[in-house]
Coordinates of C-alpha atoms in Angstrom, one line a residue:
M21 CA 96.7 191.2 195.6
R22 CA 94.4 189.0 197.0
V23 CA 91.1 190.8 197.9
L24 CA 88.1 189.6 200.1
V25 CA 85.0 191.0 198.3
T26 CA 82.2 190.6 200.7
G27 CA 79.0 190.6 198.9
G28 CA 80.8 189.7 195.7
A29 CA 78.1 188.0 194.0
G30 CA 75.7 191.0 194.2
F31 CA 75.0 193.7 191.9
I32 CA 78.1 196.0 192.6
G33 CA 80.3 193.5 194.1
S34 CA 80.1 191.0 191.0
H35 CA 81.4 193.9 188.9
I36 CA 84.1 194.5 191.3
V37 CA 85.1 191.2 191.1
S38 CA 85.4 191.4 187.3
A39 CA 87.3 194.5 187.5
L40 CA 89.8 193.2 189.9
T41 CA 90.4 190.1 188.0
A42 CA 91.0 192.2 184.9
R43 CA 93.6 194.2 186.5
G44 CA 95.5 191.0 187.6
H45 CA 94.3 190.9 191.3
E46 CA 92.9 187.7 192.8
P47 CA 89.3 188.3 194.2
V48 CA 87.9 185.9 196.9
V49 CA 84.1 186.2 197.2
M50 CA 82.0 186.0 200.4
D51 CA 78.3 186.1 200.0
T52 CA 75.5 184.2 201.5
G53 CA 73.8 184.3 197.9
L54 CA 76.5 181.7 197.0
V55 CA 77.1 180.2 200.3
P56 CA 74.4 180.7 203.0
A57 CA 77.1 180.1 205.7
D58 CA 79.1 182.8 204.2
D59 CA 77.8 185.5 206.6
V60 CA 79.6 188.6 207.7
R61 CA 78.1 188.3 211.1
D62 CA 79.8 185.1 211.5
P63 CA 83.3 185.2 213.0
E64 CA 84.1 181.8 212.1
A65 CA 83.0 182.4 208.4
V66 CA 84.8 185.8 208.3
A67 CA 88.1 184.2 209.7
R68 CA 88.0 181.4 207.0
A69 CA 87.4 184.1 204.2
L70 CA 90.5 186.3 205.4
K71 CA 93.1 183.6 205.4
G72 CA 95.7 184.8 202.8
V73 CA 94.0 187.9 202.2
D74 CA 95.8 191.3 201.6
A75 CA 92.9 193.6 201.4
V76 CA 89.0 193.8 201.9
C77 CA 86.4 195.4 199.6
H78 CA 83.3 195.4 201.8
Q79 CA 80.1 195.5 199.6
A80 CA 77.9 193.1 201.7
A81 CA 74.9 195.1 203.0
M82 CA 71.2 195.4 203.3
V83 CA 70.2 198.3 201.0
G84 CA 67.0 200.6 200.3
L85 CA 64.9 202.6 202.1
G86 CA 62.9 199.6 203.6
K87 CA 59.3 199.1 203.9
E88 CA 58.8 200.3 207.3
F89 CA 60.5 200.8 210.6
A90 CA 60.1 197.1 211.6
D91 CA 62.8 196.7 209.2
A92 CA 65.5 198.5 211.6
P93 CA 66.8 195.4 213.4
A94 CA 67.5 193.6 210.2
Y95 CA 69.4 196.7 208.8
V96 CA 71.4 197.2 211.8
A97 CA 72.5 193.6 212.1
C98 CA 73.4 193.2 208.6
N99 CA 75.2 196.5 208.0
D100 CA 76.5 197.5 211.3
L101 CA 77.0 194.2 213.3
G102 CA 78.2 192.5 209.9
T103 CA 80.9 195.5 209.6
A104 CA 81.9 195.2 213.3
V105 CA 82.6 191.5 212.9
L106 CA 84.4 191.7 209.8
L107 CA 86.8 194.6 211.1
A108 CA 87.5 192.6 214.3
G109 CA 88.3 189.6 212.1
M110 CA 90.6 191.7 209.9
H111 CA 92.4 193.0 213.2
E112 CA 93.0 189.4 214.3
A113 CA 94.2 188.5 210.6
G114 CA 96.4 191.6 210.4
V115 CA 94.7 192.7 207.3
R116 CA 95.1 196.5 207.1
T117 CA 93.7 197.8 203.9
L118 CA 89.6 198.3 203.6
V119 CA 87.4 199.9 201.1
L120 CA 84.1 200.4 202.1
A121 CA 80.7 200.7 200.1
G122 CA 79.6 204.1 201.6
S123 CA 76.3 205.8 200.3
M124 CA 75.2 209.5 199.5
V125 CA 72.4 209.0 201.8
V126 CA 74.8 210.1 204.7
Y127 CA 74.4 213.6 203.9
G128 CA 70.6 213.8 204.0
E129 CA 69.7 216.8 201.9
G130 CA 72.1 218.1 199.5
R131 CA 73.7 221.4 199.5
Y132 CA 71.3 224.4 199.0
D133 CA 71.7 228.1 198.7
C134 CA 69.3 230.7 200.0
P135 CA 69.5 234.0 198.3
A136 CA 69.3 236.0 201.5
H137 CA 71.1 233.7 204.0
G138 CA 73.8 231.8 201.7
P139 CA 74.3 228.1 202.3
V140 CA 71.7 226.4 204.5
R141 CA 70.7 223.1 205.7
P142 CA 67.0 222.5 205.7
G143 CA 65.5 220.0 208.2
P144 CA 63.4 217.0 207.3
R145 CA 60.3 217.8 205.2
E146 CA 56.9 218.0 206.8
P147 CA 54.3 215.5 206.0
R148 CA 51.6 218.3 205.6
A149 CA 53.8 220.1 202.9
L150 CA 54.3 216.8 201.3
E151 CA 50.9 216.0 201.1
A152 CA 50.0 219.2 199.7
G153 CA 52.5 218.9 196.8
R154 CA 55.0 221.1 198.3
F155 CA 58.0 219.2 197.8
E156 CA 61.0 221.6 197.8
P157 CA 62.5 222.1 201.4
P158 CA 62.2 225.8 202.1
C159 CA 65.0 228.0 203.7
P160 CA 64.9 227.2 207.4
C161 CA 65.6 230.9 208.2
C162 CA 63.3 232.8 205.9
G163 CA 61.1 230.2 204.1
R164 CA 62.4 231.5 200.6
E165 CA 62.8 228.9 197.8
L166 CA 66.3 227.4 197.7
T167 CA 68.7 226.5 195.0
P168 CA 70.3 223.0 194.9
G169 CA 74.0 222.6 194.6
L170 CA 76.6 220.0 194.7
V171 CA 77.6 218.4 198.2
D172 CA 81.1 217.8 199.0
E173 CA 82.6 215.2 201.5
D174 CA 83.1 217.8 204.4
A175 CA 79.4 218.5 204.5
P176 CA 77.8 217.5 207.9
L177 CA 76.3 214.0 208.1
D178 CA 72.6 214.0 208.6
P179 CA 71.0 210.6 208.0
R180 CA 67.3 210.8 207.4
N181 CA 66.4 207.1 207.7
V182 CA 67.5 203.7 209.0
Y183 CA 69.3 202.7 206.3
A184 CA 71.3 206.0 206.3
A185 CA 72.0 205.7 210.0
T186 CA 73.5 202.4 209.4
K187 CA 75.7 203.6 206.7
V188 CA 77.1 206.3 208.9
A189 CA 77.6 203.8 211.7
Q190 CA 79.7 201.6 209.3
E191 CA 82.1 204.8 208.4
H192 CA 82.4 205.4 212.1
L193 CA 83.1 201.8 212.8
A194 CA 85.7 201.5 209.8
A195 CA 87.4 205.1 211.1
S196 CA 87.7 203.3 214.6
W197 CA 89.3 200.3 213.3
A198 CA 91.9 202.4 211.3
R199 CA 93.1 204.5 214.3
A200 CA 93.2 201.4 216.5
T201 CA 95.3 199.4 214.1
G202 CA 97.0 201.7 211.9
G203 CA 95.0 200.6 208.8
S204 CA 93.9 202.3 205.8
A205 CA 90.2 202.8 205.3
V206 CA 88.4 204.4 202.3
A207 CA 84.7 205.0 202.0
L208 CA 83.4 205.6 198.7
R209 CA 80.1 207.3 199.0
Y210 CA 78.0 205.8 195.9
H211 CA 75.5 208.0 194.4
N212 CA 72.7 206.4 192.5
V213 CA 74.4 203.3 190.9
Y214 CA 72.8 201.6 187.8
G215 CA 73.6 199.4 185.1
P216 CA 73.5 195.6 184.2
G217 CA 72.8 193.2 187.0
M218 CA 70.6 195.7 189.0
P219 CA 68.3 193.8 191.3
R220 CA 64.7 193.3 190.4
N221 CA 61.2 192.8 192.0
T222 CA 62.3 193.8 195.4
P223 CA 61.1 196.6 197.5
Y224 CA 64.7 197.5 198.3
A225 CA 65.9 198.2 194.9
G226 CA 67.1 201.5 193.3
V227 CA 64.6 203.8 191.5
A228 CA 66.4 202.8 188.1
S229 CA 65.3 199.1 188.7
F230 CA 61.7 199.9 189.4
F231 CA 61.5 201.8 186.2
R232 CA 63.2 199.1 184.4
S233 CA 61.0 196.3 185.8
A234 CA 57.8 198.2 185.3
L235 CA 58.8 198.9 181.5
A236 CA 59.6 195.0 181.4
R237 CA 56.1 194.4 182.2
G238 CA 54.7 196.8 179.6
E239 CA 53.8 199.2 182.3
A240 CA 54.5 203.0 182.7
P241 CA 57.2 203.9 185.3
Q242 CA 55.6 205.3 188.2
V243 CA 57.5 208.6 189.3
F244 CA 56.9 210.0 192.7
E245 CA 56.6 213.5 193.7
D246 CA 56.8 216.0 190.8
G247 CA 59.4 214.1 189.1
R248 CA 62.0 216.9 189.6
Q249 CA 64.0 215.4 192.3
R250 CA 67.9 215.7 191.5
R251 CA 70.2 212.7 191.7
D252 CA 73.3 211.6 190.4
F253 CA 73.2 208.4 188.4
V254 CA 76.7 206.5 188.2
H255 CA 77.3 203.4 186.2
V256 CA 78.1 200.3 188.0
R257 CA 81.5 199.7 185.8
D258 CA 82.7 203.1 186.8
V259 CA 81.9 202.2 190.7
A260 CA 83.7 199.1 190.2
K261 CA 86.8 200.8 188.6
A262 CA 86.8 203.6 191.7
N263 CA 87.0 200.4 194.2
V264 CA 89.9 198.9 192.3
L265 CA 91.8 202.2 192.1
A266 CA 91.0 202.9 195.8
L267 CA 92.4 199.5 196.7
E268 CA 95.5 200.0 194.7
A269 CA 96.2 203.7 196.1
D270 CA 98.7 204.4 198.7
S271 CA 96.4 205.6 201.3
P272 CA 97.8 206.9 204.6
G273 CA 96.8 204.5 207.6
G274 CA 95.3 205.6 210.8
G275 CA 92.0 207.0 209.6
L276 CA 89.2 207.1 207.2
R277 CA 89.1 209.0 203.9
A278 CA 85.7 209.7 202.3
Y279 CA 85.1 210.2 198.7
N280 CA 81.8 210.9 196.8
C281 CA 81.6 208.6 193.9
G282 CA 79.0 210.0 191.1
S283 CA 79.1 211.3 187.5
D284 CA 78.9 214.8 188.6
S285 CA 76.3 215.1 186.0
P286 CA 72.9 215.7 187.9
R287 CA 69.6 214.3 186.5
T288 CA 66.2 214.4 187.7
I289 CA 64.2 211.2 188.5
G290 CA 61.8 212.2 185.8
E291 CA 64.7 212.5 183.1
L292 CA 65.7 209.0 184.1
A293 CA 62.0 207.8 183.7
C294 CA 61.7 209.4 180.4
A295 CA 65.0 208.3 179.0
L296 CA 64.5 204.7 180.0
A297 CA 60.8 204.6 178.6
A298 CA 62.0 205.9 175.2
A299 CA 65.1 203.5 175.2
C300 CA 62.7 200.4 175.8
G301 CA 60.0 201.7 173.6
G302 CA 57.6 201.5 176.6
P303 CA 54.8 203.7 177.8
E304 CA 55.6 207.5 178.9
P305 CA 56.2 207.7 182.9
V306 CA 53.3 208.6 184.9
V307 CA 54.0 211.3 187.6
T308 CA 51.8 210.3 190.9
G309 CA 52.5 213.0 193.4
E310 CA 53.1 210.1 196.0
Y311 CA 55.9 210.6 198.4
R312 CA 58.0 208.3 200.9
L313 CA 58.9 210.1 204.2
G314 CA 62.9 209.7 204.8
D315 CA 63.3 210.4 200.9
V316 CA 65.3 213.5 200.3
R317 CA 64.4 215.9 197.7
H318 CA 67.9 216.6 196.1
V319 CA 71.3 215.0 196.7
T320 CA 74.1 215.6 194.1
A321 CA 77.8 215.5 194.6
T322 CA 80.9 216.7 193.5
S323 CA 83.5 213.7 192.9
R324 CA 86.5 216.1 192.4
R325 CA 88.2 214.7 195.5
L326 CA 88.3 211.2 194.0
R327 CA 89.3 212.2 190.7
E328 CA 92.2 214.4 192.0
E329 CA 93.6 212.2 194.7
V330 CA 92.8 208.7 193.4
G331 CA 92.7 209.4 189.5
W332 CA 89.3 208.1 188.9
R333 CA 87.2 209.2 185.8
P334 CA 83.7 208.1 185.1
A335 CA 83.6 206.5 181.5
V336 CA 80.2 205.6 180.9
G337 CA 77.7 208.6 180.0
F338 CA 74.2 208.8 180.8
A339 CA 72.9 208.0 177.4
E340 CA 75.1 205.2 176.7
G341 CA 74.3 203.6 180.4
V342 CA 70.6 204.1 180.0
A343 CA 70.5 202.5 176.3
E344 CA 72.6 199.3 177.6
M345 CA 70.3 199.0 180.5
A346 CA 67.4 199.2 178.2

């Protein structure tokens, strides 16, 4: 199968290219990092890249929370306009298979249970509470402490920042394309991806990259809030494998199927910082109490649907992955 990988020179995209090659497929890379003119917002560039292609693995995106709301036009242009141009090009070229890089940020906060009210969905955290060090979202009905759990793909979408809003829009665009063309669209909602090749020294990088860069400079990782925020860290090679299996799966056309892509082994941000510091032999992490508006407290997933329907299993454990990264 000849597969166009947009963003194929990037962190996740480059691993997908390697995984496709190892499975006997022919990847075609479209990435402005290699060829500046290869921009998914350019219809002519997209048309050239799609020639002779059987499927598309769409990884090109502007990622991360961003520095300020002034970044919003750049996020929308890259993520949503770029996706729309790509899908229109696929329609013209008759390409009917798409795997989209989704994100767990579409959920906002994860699943929570109140001892009195059962499953609840807390609203955005208040700046005054964060400033006072009250990081846990309370029950919206009674204010009690909540127990975080695993979110599944049927949870309501609740984007809490610009990046998250663009990822929701990407899924809606892909679903519209699939309905209009009879194509097959899969969205893999990545959780916190880490591993070799992570971007460094950029405000848009992930928390694992921030910690690793600090340790490389001989500095202590700076852990926001109280370090007890829960995430699901999944290794980039496992994510690449999920993309290949999704491309090879016999997915029904005419709609979009979403899958969580995580390890199913939640960890706290503090645990990650401590594990990396120990593996690097660097200074212990410092818990700063700082926060970022738009960050969520806990979001961890169940990837049961991806396991059962696509046959995917993560192979790289947390300790192994952190040691390799260090």
